[in-house]
Short mmCIF file of C-alpha atoms and ligand atoms in Angstrom, two decimals:
data_model
loop_
_atom_site.label_atom_id
_atom_site.label_comp_id
_atom_site.label_asym_id
_atom_site.label_seq_id
_atom_site.Cartn_x
_atom_site.Cartn_y
_atom_site.Cartn_z
CA UNK A 1 138.99 138.92 159.41
CA UNK A 2 138.08 135.22 157.59
CA UNK A 3 135.72 135.45 159.66
CA UNK A 4 134.13 138.03 157.60
CA UNK A 5 134.88 136.51 154.79
CA UNK A 6 132.61 133.87 155.65
CA UNK A 7 130.00 135.89 156.80
CA UNK A 8 129.69 137.55 153.64
CA UNK A 9 129.43 134.88 151.71
CA UNK A 10 127.07 133.41 153.85
CA UNK A 11 125.21 136.37 153.00
CA UNK A 12 125.57 135.69 149.25
CA UNK A 13 124.42 132.74 149.75
CA UNK A 14 120.85 133.77 151.10
CA UNK A 15 120.43 135.94 148.24
CA UNK A 16 121.87 133.81 144.07
CA UNK A 17 119.50 130.93 144.06
CA UNK A 18 116.43 133.32 143.80
CA UNK A 19 117.86 133.68 139.88
CA UNK A 20 118.84 130.81 138.28
CA UNK A 21 117.08 129.99 135.24
CA UNK A 22 117.93 126.85 134.81
CA UNK A 23 120.31 123.68 134.67
CA UNK A 24 123.28 125.97 132.73
CA UNK A 25 123.12 128.75 135.88
CA UNK A 26 122.82 126.54 139.20
CA UNK A 27 126.24 123.92 138.24
CA UNK A 28 127.79 127.36 136.32
CA UNK A 29 127.01 129.02 141.12
CA UNK A 30 128.50 125.90 142.10
CA UNK A 31 131.45 125.80 140.24
CA UNK A 32 132.12 129.74 141.80
CA UNK A 33 131.58 128.26 145.29
CA UNK A 34 132.14 124.43 145.30
CA UNK A 35 134.75 123.75 142.45
CA UNK A 36 138.19 123.86 142.50
CA UNK A 37 138.56 127.70 142.91
CA UNK A 38 134.99 128.08 143.90
CA UNK A 39 134.66 130.46 146.68
CA UNK A 40 133.66 128.37 149.45
CA UNK A 41 136.82 125.40 148.51
CA UNK A 42 139.49 128.13 148.94
CA UNK A 43 138.15 129.25 151.89
CA UNK A 44 139.09 125.48 153.48
CA UNK A 45 142.95 125.97 151.81
CA UNK A 46 143.81 129.67 154.61
CA UNK A 47 142.52 126.17 157.79
CA UNK A 48 146.12 125.56 156.65
CA UNK A 49 147.17 129.26 157.95
CA UNK A 50 144.67 129.68 160.86
CA UNK A 51 146.57 129.62 164.63
CA UNK A 52 145.83 125.62 166.02
CA UNK A 53 142.88 126.45 168.27
CA UNK A 54 140.48 128.32 166.43
CA UNK A 55 141.13 125.32 162.81
CA UNK A 56 138.51 123.62 164.93
CA UNK A 57 136.03 126.38 164.72
CA UNK A 58 136.22 127.66 161.47
CA UNK A 59 136.34 124.14 159.98
CA UNK A 60 132.77 123.95 161.60
CA UNK A 61 131.28 127.62 159.27
CA UNK A 62 132.91 126.68 155.93
CA UNK A 63 130.88 122.18 156.84
CA UNK A 64 127.72 125.50 157.78
CA UNK A 65 128.27 126.82 154.63
CA UNK A 66 128.37 123.25 152.40
CA UNK A 67 125.16 122.48 154.02
CA UNK A 68 123.58 125.19 153.38
CA UNK A 69 124.51 125.98 149.35
CA UNK A 70 124.18 121.71 148.96
CA UNK A 71 120.27 121.93 150.76
CA UNK A 72 119.15 125.55 148.65
CA UNK A 73 121.04 122.87 145.63
CA UNK A 74 119.46 120.32 146.31
CA UNK A 75 116.08 122.15 145.80
CA UNK A 76 116.03 124.28 143.28
CA UNK A 77 117.87 121.07 141.11
CA UNK A 78 114.82 119.19 141.82
CA UNK A 79 112.32 121.81 141.70
CA UNK A 80 113.39 122.81 137.72
CA UNK A 81 114.00 119.37 136.77
CA UNK A 82 110.45 118.92 138.11
CA UNK A 83 109.50 121.78 135.59
CA UNK A 84 111.43 119.87 132.36
CA UNK A 85 109.38 117.77 132.88
CA UNK A 86 106.18 119.37 132.73
CA UNK A 87 107.21 120.78 130.06
CA UNK A 88 107.75 118.13 127.88
CA UNK A 89 104.49 117.03 128.87
CA UNK A 90 102.65 119.51 127.88
CA UNK A 91 104.31 119.65 124.69
CA UNK A 92 103.68 115.96 124.42
CA UNK A 93 100.05 116.59 124.64
CA UNK A 94 97.45 115.62 122.50
CA UNK A 95 94.61 117.59 121.45
CA UNK A 96 91.62 115.11 121.80
CA UNK A 97 89.06 117.45 120.60
CA UNK A 98 90.72 117.31 116.77
CA UNK A 99 89.19 115.54 113.95
CA UNK A 100 90.49 112.61 112.71
CA UNK A 101 92.48 111.28 110.10
CA UNK A 102 89.63 108.85 108.24
CA UNK A 103 90.78 105.81 107.49
CA UNK A 104 89.24 104.35 105.08
CA UNK A 105 87.66 100.72 105.97
CA UNK A 106 87.47 97.68 103.46
CA UNK A 107 84.34 95.59 103.09
CA UNK A 108 84.55 91.51 102.59
CA UNK A 109 84.33 90.77 99.17
CA UNK A 110 79.84 89.30 98.76
CA UNK A 111 82.13 86.33 97.41
CA UNK A 112 83.95 85.63 101.75
CA UNK A 113 80.55 86.47 103.12
CA UNK A 114 78.70 83.89 101.00
CA UNK A 115 81.42 81.74 101.82
CA UNK A 116 82.28 82.71 105.76
CA UNK A 117 78.36 82.09 105.81
CA UNK A 118 77.47 79.03 104.40
CA UNK A 119 80.90 77.41 105.68
CA UNK A 120 79.79 78.64 109.28
CA UNK A 121 75.88 76.90 108.99
CA UNK A 122 77.23 73.48 107.57
CA UNK A 123 80.04 73.43 109.65
CA UNK A 124 77.82 73.39 112.49
CA UNK A 125 75.83 69.98 110.90
CA UNK A 126 78.50 68.40 111.02
CA UNK A 127 80.38 69.21 107.56
CA UNK A 128 84.58 69.33 107.19
CA UNK A 129 85.27 72.11 104.56
CA UNK A 130 88.13 70.79 101.89
CA UNK A 131 89.77 71.98 99.28
CA UNK A 132 91.01 70.21 95.99
CA UNK A 133 92.98 71.43 93.14
CA UNK A 134 92.46 73.82 90.62
CA UNK A 135 94.44 71.79 88.11
CA UNK A 136 92.20 68.56 87.53
CA UNK A 137 92.34 66.30 85.92
CA UNK A 138 89.97 64.71 83.26
CA UNK A 139 89.00 61.60 85.13
CA UNK A 140 87.94 63.63 88.64
CA UNK A 141 86.17 66.08 86.96
CA UNK A 142 83.89 64.14 84.13
CA UNK A 143 85.43 61.05 83.68
CA UNK A 144 84.58 58.44 86.92
CA UNK A 145 81.92 61.06 88.07
CA UNK A 146 79.10 59.60 85.35
CA UNK A 147 81.08 62.01 82.20
CA UNK A 148 82.11 59.26 79.72
CA UNK A 149 84.71 60.95 77.29
CA UNK A 150 81.67 61.66 74.41
CA UNK A 151 78.77 62.41 77.26
CA UNK A 152 76.68 65.57 75.62
CA UNK A 153 76.11 66.17 79.03
CA UNK A 154 80.07 67.64 78.84
CA UNK A 155 79.32 70.01 75.64
CA UNK A 156 77.50 72.31 78.60
CA UNK A 157 80.65 72.34 80.28
CA UNK A 158 82.83 74.00 77.70
CA UNK A 159 86.10 73.24 79.29
CA UNK A 160 89.16 74.82 79.07
CA UNK A 161 91.87 71.56 78.50
CA UNK A 162 95.69 71.40 79.50
CA UNK A 163 97.87 69.83 76.71
CA UNK A 164 96.21 67.35 75.72
CA UNK A 165 92.99 65.88 77.59
CA UNK A 166 94.20 65.19 80.74
CA UNK A 167 94.90 68.10 82.61
CA UNK A 168 92.28 70.76 82.72
CA UNK A 169 91.20 73.35 84.73
CA UNK A 170 87.96 72.31 86.89
CA UNK A 171 84.14 73.20 85.75
CA UNK A 172 82.40 72.20 88.66
CA UNK A 173 83.89 71.64 92.31
CA UNK A 174 82.27 68.35 92.20
CA UNK A 175 85.47 66.48 91.68
CA UNK A 176 86.67 67.10 94.96
CA UNK A 177 83.22 64.15 95.92
CA UNK A 178 86.07 61.79 93.97
CA UNK A 179 88.84 62.89 96.06
CA UNK A 180 86.94 62.52 98.84
CA UNK A 181 84.89 59.22 98.55
CA UNK A 182 88.23 58.53 97.02
CA UNK A 183 91.27 59.20 100.59
CA UNK A 184 87.97 57.28 102.20
CA UNK A 185 88.11 54.02 100.22
CA UNK A 186 84.62 53.21 100.77
CA UNK A 187 84.61 52.54 104.27
CA UNK A 188 83.41 55.49 106.17
CA UNK A 189 80.27 57.89 105.71
CA UNK A 190 81.93 61.19 104.31
CA UNK A 191 80.34 64.61 105.13
CA UNK A 192 82.23 68.26 103.06
CA UNK A 193 81.99 70.77 101.81
CA UNK A 194 84.26 72.35 99.18
CA UNK A 195 84.28 76.34 98.34
CA UNK A 196 86.24 77.32 95.49
CA UNK A 197 86.99 78.89 91.64
CA UNK A 198 86.20 76.98 88.91
CA UNK A 199 86.83 77.67 84.92
CA UNK A 200 85.07 76.93 81.65
CA UNK A 201 85.33 79.01 78.44
CA UNK A 202 82.47 81.05 78.36
CA UNK A 203 82.06 84.28 76.79
CA UNK A 204 82.35 87.47 79.59
CA UNK A 205 78.56 88.61 80.46
CA UNK A 206 76.41 90.16 83.06
CA UNK A 207 75.89 86.77 82.97
CA UNK A 208 78.62 84.69 82.40
CA UNK A 209 81.95 84.38 84.06
CA UNK A 210 84.43 82.60 82.86
CA UNK A 211 86.29 82.12 85.70
CA UNK A 212 83.60 81.80 88.70
CA UNK A 213 83.07 80.03 92.67
CA UNK A 214 81.20 76.99 93.77
CA UNK A 215 80.28 75.46 96.29
CA UNK A 216 79.95 71.44 96.10
CA UNK A 217 78.62 69.61 99.43
CA UNK A 218 78.63 65.83 99.45
CA UNK A 219 77.40 62.99 102.02
CA UNK A 220 77.33 59.24 102.16
CA UNK A 221 76.87 57.60 104.85
CA UNK A 222 73.66 54.79 105.24
CA UNK A 223 69.74 55.34 104.66
CA UNK A 224 69.93 58.71 103.49
CA UNK A 225 67.29 60.01 102.11
CA UNK A 226 65.95 62.16 99.68
CA UNK A 227 64.22 63.89 101.94
CA UNK A 228 67.49 64.55 104.60
CA UNK A 229 68.61 66.69 101.35
CA UNK A 230 65.19 68.47 101.47
CA UNK A 231 65.99 70.14 105.00
CA UNK A 232 69.66 70.31 104.73
CA UNK A 233 68.43 72.79 101.45
CA UNK A 234 66.28 74.43 103.71
CA UNK A 235 68.78 75.69 106.33
CA UNK A 236 70.99 76.35 103.39
CA UNK A 237 68.00 78.90 102.59
CA UNK A 238 66.27 80.08 105.18
CA UNK A 239 70.03 81.63 106.12
CA UNK A 240 70.90 82.97 103.43
CA UNK A 241 67.75 84.73 102.37
CA UNK A 242 65.57 84.25 105.09
CA UNK A 243 63.45 82.26 107.69
CA UNK A 244 59.98 82.99 105.88
CA UNK A 245 61.75 81.24 102.44
CA UNK A 246 60.47 78.29 101.41
CA UNK A 247 61.70 76.22 99.12
CA UNK A 248 60.62 73.24 96.37
CA UNK A 249 62.99 70.12 94.34
CA UNK A 250 62.02 70.03 89.97
CA UNK A 251 63.42 67.41 89.02
CA UNK A 252 66.36 68.08 86.35
CA UNK A 253 69.50 65.31 85.62
CA UNK A 254 73.40 65.62 86.31
CA UNK A 255 75.46 62.64 85.13
CA UNK A 256 76.55 61.59 88.28
CA UNK A 257 73.33 62.02 90.55
CA UNK A 258 70.56 59.79 90.25
CA UNK A 259 67.68 61.58 91.31
CA UNK A 260 68.72 64.84 89.54
CA UNK A 261 66.24 67.28 91.22
CA UNK A 262 66.53 72.15 90.77
CA UNK A 263 66.74 73.43 93.94
CA UNK A 264 64.68 76.12 94.27
CA UNK A 265 63.31 79.34 96.43
CA UNK A 266 59.70 81.23 97.10
CA UNK A 267 60.84 84.24 95.42
CA UNK A 268 61.87 87.05 97.87
CA UNK A 269 61.69 89.99 96.57
CA UNK A 270 58.07 88.73 95.43
CA UNK A 271 56.68 86.51 97.93
CA UNK A 272 55.67 84.39 95.17
CA UNK A 273 53.64 86.53 93.06
CA UNK A 274 55.99 87.04 90.46
CA UNK A 275 58.62 90.19 89.83
CA UNK A 276 61.34 90.40 87.17
CA UNK A 277 63.84 88.42 89.56
CA UNK A 278 61.94 84.80 89.29
CA UNK A 279 60.49 85.56 85.75
CA UNK A 280 57.36 85.31 87.08
CA UNK A 281 57.60 82.19 88.10
CA UNK A 282 57.66 82.89 92.05
CA UNK A 283 60.77 80.67 92.61
CA UNK A 284 64.50 80.72 92.06
CA UNK A 285 66.12 78.87 91.03
CA UNK A 286 69.39 78.73 93.45
CA UNK A 287 71.62 74.89 92.89
CA UNK A 288 71.36 71.45 91.44
CA UNK A 289 71.71 68.37 93.60
CA UNK A 290 70.95 64.35 93.89
CA UNK A 291 71.48 61.52 95.19
CA UNK A 292 75.27 60.10 93.89
CA UNK A 293 74.42 58.06 91.54
CA UNK A 294 75.35 54.25 92.65
CA UNK A 295 78.05 54.51 89.23
CA UNK A 296 80.01 57.15 91.11
CA UNK A 297 79.41 54.85 94.72
CA UNK A 298 81.19 52.41 92.55
CA UNK A 299 84.13 54.35 90.55
CA UNK A 300 85.30 56.02 93.76
CA UNK A 301 85.31 52.91 95.59
CA UNK A 302 82.10 52.81 97.19
CA UNK A 303 79.27 49.55 97.85
CA UNK A 304 76.86 50.86 96.80
CA UNK A 305 74.41 48.18 97.71
CA UNK A 306 75.51 49.11 101.36
CA UNK A 307 76.53 53.81 101.38
CA UNK A 308 73.92 55.95 99.82
CA UNK A 309 73.99 60.29 100.23
CA UNK A 310 73.00 63.17 98.51
CA UNK A 311 75.06 65.84 96.95
CA UNK A 312 74.63 69.08 95.61
CA UNK A 313 76.32 72.03 94.26
CA UNK A 314 76.16 75.77 94.29
CA UNK A 315 76.92 78.57 92.15
CA UNK A 316 77.67 81.56 94.86
CA UNK A 317 78.51 84.44 92.26
CA UNK A 318 74.44 83.55 91.77
CA UNK A 319 73.45 83.19 95.40
CA UNK A 320 75.62 86.77 96.28
CA UNK A 321 74.28 88.59 92.77
CA UNK A 322 71.08 86.94 95.36
CA UNK A 323 71.36 88.60 98.09
CA UNK A 324 72.88 91.45 97.86
CA UNK A 325 71.10 92.98 95.10
CA UNK A 326 74.32 92.77 92.07
CA UNK A 327 73.14 92.44 88.36
CA UNK A 328 76.13 92.07 86.72
CA UNK A 329 78.47 88.78 88.01
CA UNK A 330 81.36 91.65 86.52
CA UNK A 331 81.22 93.68 89.34
CA UNK A 332 82.97 90.35 91.41
CA UNK A 333 85.78 90.51 89.91
CA UNK A 334 87.13 94.20 88.66
CA UNK A 335 88.29 95.31 91.63
CA UNK A 336 90.01 98.81 91.17
CA UNK A 337 87.73 100.71 93.26
CA UNK A 338 86.42 99.84 96.78
CA UNK A 339 83.74 101.68 96.23
CA UNK A 340 82.72 99.25 94.04
CA UNK A 341 82.26 96.61 97.15
CA UNK A 342 80.93 99.33 99.84
CA UNK A 343 77.70 100.10 97.58
CA UNK A 344 76.11 96.46 97.38
CA UNK A 345 73.15 95.80 99.50
CA UNK A 346 74.30 94.28 102.72
CA UNK A 347 70.98 93.51 103.37
CA UNK A 348 71.11 91.14 106.18
CA UNK A 349 68.05 88.27 106.34
N1 DAH B 1 77.99 70.87 88.57
C1 DAH B 1 77.67 71.02 88.15
C2 DAH B 1 77.07 72.36 87.81
O1 DAH B 1 78.81 72.75 88.29
C3 DAH B 1 76.92 71.17 90.00
C4 DAH B 1 75.84 69.98 90.77
C5 DAH B 1 74.79 69.71 90.76
C6 DAH B 1 76.72 70.07 91.32
C7 DAH B 1 74.84 68.40 91.72
C8 DAH B 1 76.02 69.18 92.70
C9 DAH B 1 74.51 68.05 91.89
O2 DAH B 1 77.23 67.71 93.14
O3 DAH B 1 74.50 66.77 92.20
O4 DAH B 1 76.99 72.26 87.64
#
C-alpha cells in the first residue's frame, strides 16, 4: 500500500515538470512535494508506522524519490534562470543601426588658434610664455618704456585710467617686457612671449575694438642683431601665412625700440600684384618691432653696454582677420551663435 504511494508519486514526477513556465510555479511544486506537508515529506512520516524490517527499504525509496525530484528541480531551475538572462539581454539590446543624435561640436575661437600656433612655434625656439596683469601701472605700461607723461606717442593709445593716473587697463602687452626685465635683475638672458588682452578708448567699428588681443615678444641676450629679429619674424610669417610669404621691414617709430620697424608680409591674396586686401601695395603690415631701446634696457636694470635684444608686438585680431578672411573685428566678441565660429574660413597652409 505504501509502495503504491511511492509508485504513484514517481509517476507524477515524470510529468509535472513539463508544464512549469516560471520560477514561481517551480517553487510551488517544490512546496507541494518537499514542503512541510508535501507529498514526499508526508511519506517520510509514515516510517514510524511501518514494520522495522521494511523501514530501510522504504527509506531508500523515499530518498530515491527526493533525488529524482531534486534533479528535475535543479535542471529546470537552471534552465529558467538562463532564459531570464537571455530575455533581459534581448530587451536591452542596442540597435546600432538607429540614426544617432547629432551633438553639435564647437570650434576653437580664431584668436585662440592664432595664440596656440604662435606659442607652439616660439616655444620650439626657446621662448617661455608669460602673462602680465591687465590692470597695470602707468609706470610699466608707459614710463619705463620710454613714454614719459606728456609724450606725444601716448596719445596714440587712448587709455582707460583707473582712479587717477597711477593705474590703467594696459593699452599694450609691452609692460610685460618691463616686468620680465626687472624680475631678471639685469643679469640673465630673456626669451619670452606674452599673449593677452589689451584695452584702448576706441570707438568700436569694423576694424576697432576697445578690447583686443596682442602678443608681445622680447629677447634679451648679447650681440643680438636686427637680422635675428628678421629671421624670427620670417618663421612666424611663414607659419601663419604660408611658406611662400616674403617679409620686409619698413622703418618706423616706437619709443621703446631703436631702430623701430613695421613688419610686412607679401600679400597672400594677390602675391604682390596688388589687390584690395593689401590696398594695392602687394604688402600687408602685421606688427611692429625693433631693437630694444638702450634707455628701456637701462630703465629696467640691464646694462646696454653688455646686453641688447629685440622686441616685437602683434595685434592678434588683425592676424586672425587676415588668416581667416574675417572683415569685422566685432565678430570675435559676439559669441551668441555657434555658427559664428563655424563659418570662418579655416585655411591652413
Ligand atoms: N606695443 C606696440 C603697440 O601696441 C606694438 C609693439 C611695437 C610692440 C614694437 C613691441 C615693439 O614690442 O617692439 O602698438
